[in-house]
Amino acid sequence: MRSQPGLGNDATWWVLVVLGAVSLASLAAEFIPQIDKNPSELGLVIGALLVGLVILIFLVSLFDRTKVRKEPGQK
């Protein structure tokens, strides 16, 4: 098997996913109570959450491309 450069380590991957999910949750927890006071900020909150989600999806795709892969013909 050959290893390609990149994240490639399951522990690193899960730490990044958990930190990303926690940061998205903390963003939502901080801004959702403020929406009741100022409904015009709803677009900003949704935008911030979508940007965080896009970054998380980018990390997922990056990790998927950098996993250790088997050479053709190997079991």
Tab-separated table of C-alpha atoms in Angstrom:
chain	number	residue	atom	x	y	z
A	1	MET	CA	0.000	0.000	0.000
A	2	ARG	CA	1.130	3.518	-0.607
A	3	SER	CA	0.279	6.596	1.376
A	4	GLN	CA	-0.534	9.902	-0.255
A	5	PRO	CA	0.242	13.233	1.388
A	6	GLY	CA	-2.560	14.917	3.282
A	7	LEU	CA	-4.505	14.270	6.447
A	8	GLY	CA	-4.495	10.495	6.127
A	9	ASN	CA	-4.736	9.882	9.880
A	10	ASP	CA	-8.099	8.814	11.299
A	11	ALA	CA	-7.460	10.467	14.670
A	12	THR	CA	-6.642	13.799	13.022
A	13	TRP	CA	-9.721	13.471	10.856
A	14	TRP	CA	-12.077	12.853	13.767
A	15	VAL	CA	-10.572	15.696	15.796
A	16	LEU	CA	-11.178	18.070	12.874
A	17	VAL	CA	-14.757	16.860	12.395
A	18	VAL	CA	-15.576	17.162	16.095
A	19	LEU	CA	-14.007	20.632	16.329
A	20	GLY	CA	-15.901	21.717	13.219
A	21	ALA	CA	-19.205	20.436	14.580
A	22	VAL	CA	-18.595	22.052	17.975
A	23	SER	CA	-17.720	25.378	16.380
A	24	LEU	CA	-20.880	25.283	14.241
A	25	ALA	CA	-22.967	24.441	17.302
A	26	SER	CA	-21.398	27.227	19.352
A	27	LEU	CA	-21.995	29.699	16.522
A	28	ALA	CA	-25.644	28.694	16.425
A	29	ALA	CA	-25.991	28.797	20.218
A	30	GLU	CA	-24.508	32.284	20.372
A	31	PHE	CA	-26.463	33.874	17.564
A	32	ILE	CA	-29.889	32.202	17.726
A	33	PRO	CA	-30.985	34.053	20.914
A	34	GLN	CA	-29.987	37.350	19.258
A	35	ILE	CA	-32.284	36.666	16.301
A	36	ASP	CA	-35.309	37.129	18.572
A	37	LYS	CA	-34.125	40.675	19.304
A	38	ASN	CA	-33.021	41.500	15.757
A	39	PRO	CA	-34.631	39.293	13.071
A	40	SER	CA	-32.583	40.956	10.313
A	41	GLU	CA	-29.503	39.032	11.503
A	42	LEU	CA	-31.051	35.708	10.509
A	43	GLY	CA	-29.397	35.898	7.086
A	44	LEU	CA	-25.979	36.457	8.639
A	45	VAL	CA	-26.387	33.499	10.976
A	46	ILE	CA	-27.546	31.206	8.183
A	47	GLY	CA	-24.666	32.419	6.009
A	48	ALA	CA	-22.107	31.766	8.753
A	49	LEU	CA	-23.478	28.277	9.362
A	50	LEU	CA	-23.432	27.503	5.632
A	51	VAL	CA	-19.821	28.685	5.321
A	52	GLY	CA	-18.874	26.450	8.261
A	53	LEU	CA	-20.696	23.543	6.647
A	54	VAL	CA	-18.901	24.120	3.333
A	55	ILE	CA	-15.542	24.126	5.137
A	56	LEU	CA	-16.461	20.880	6.894
A	57	ILE	CA	-17.486	19.296	3.566
A	58	PHE	CA	-14.187	20.474	2.056
A	59	LEU	CA	-12.292	18.732	4.853
A	60	VAL	CA	-14.314	15.556	4.250
A	61	SER	CA	-13.493	15.576	0.541
A	62	LEU	CA	-9.828	16.361	1.267
A	63	PHE	CA	-9.602	13.445	3.668
A	64	ASP	CA	-11.345	11.101	1.248
A	65	ARG	CA	-8.780	11.873	-1.460
A	66	THR	CA	-5.789	11.445	0.843
A	67	LYS	CA	-6.605	8.094	2.441
A	68	VAL	CA	-4.169	5.229	2.097
A	69	ARG	CA	-5.062	3.376	-1.074
A	70	LYS	CA	-4.155	-0.082	-2.266
A	71	GLU	CA	-2.173	-0.563	-5.431
A	72	PRO	CA	-4.046	-2.302	-8.252
A	73	GLY	CA	-3.807	-6.059	-7.829
A	74	GLN	CA	-3.294	-5.998	-4.034
A	75	LYS	CA	-5.711	-7.698	-1.671
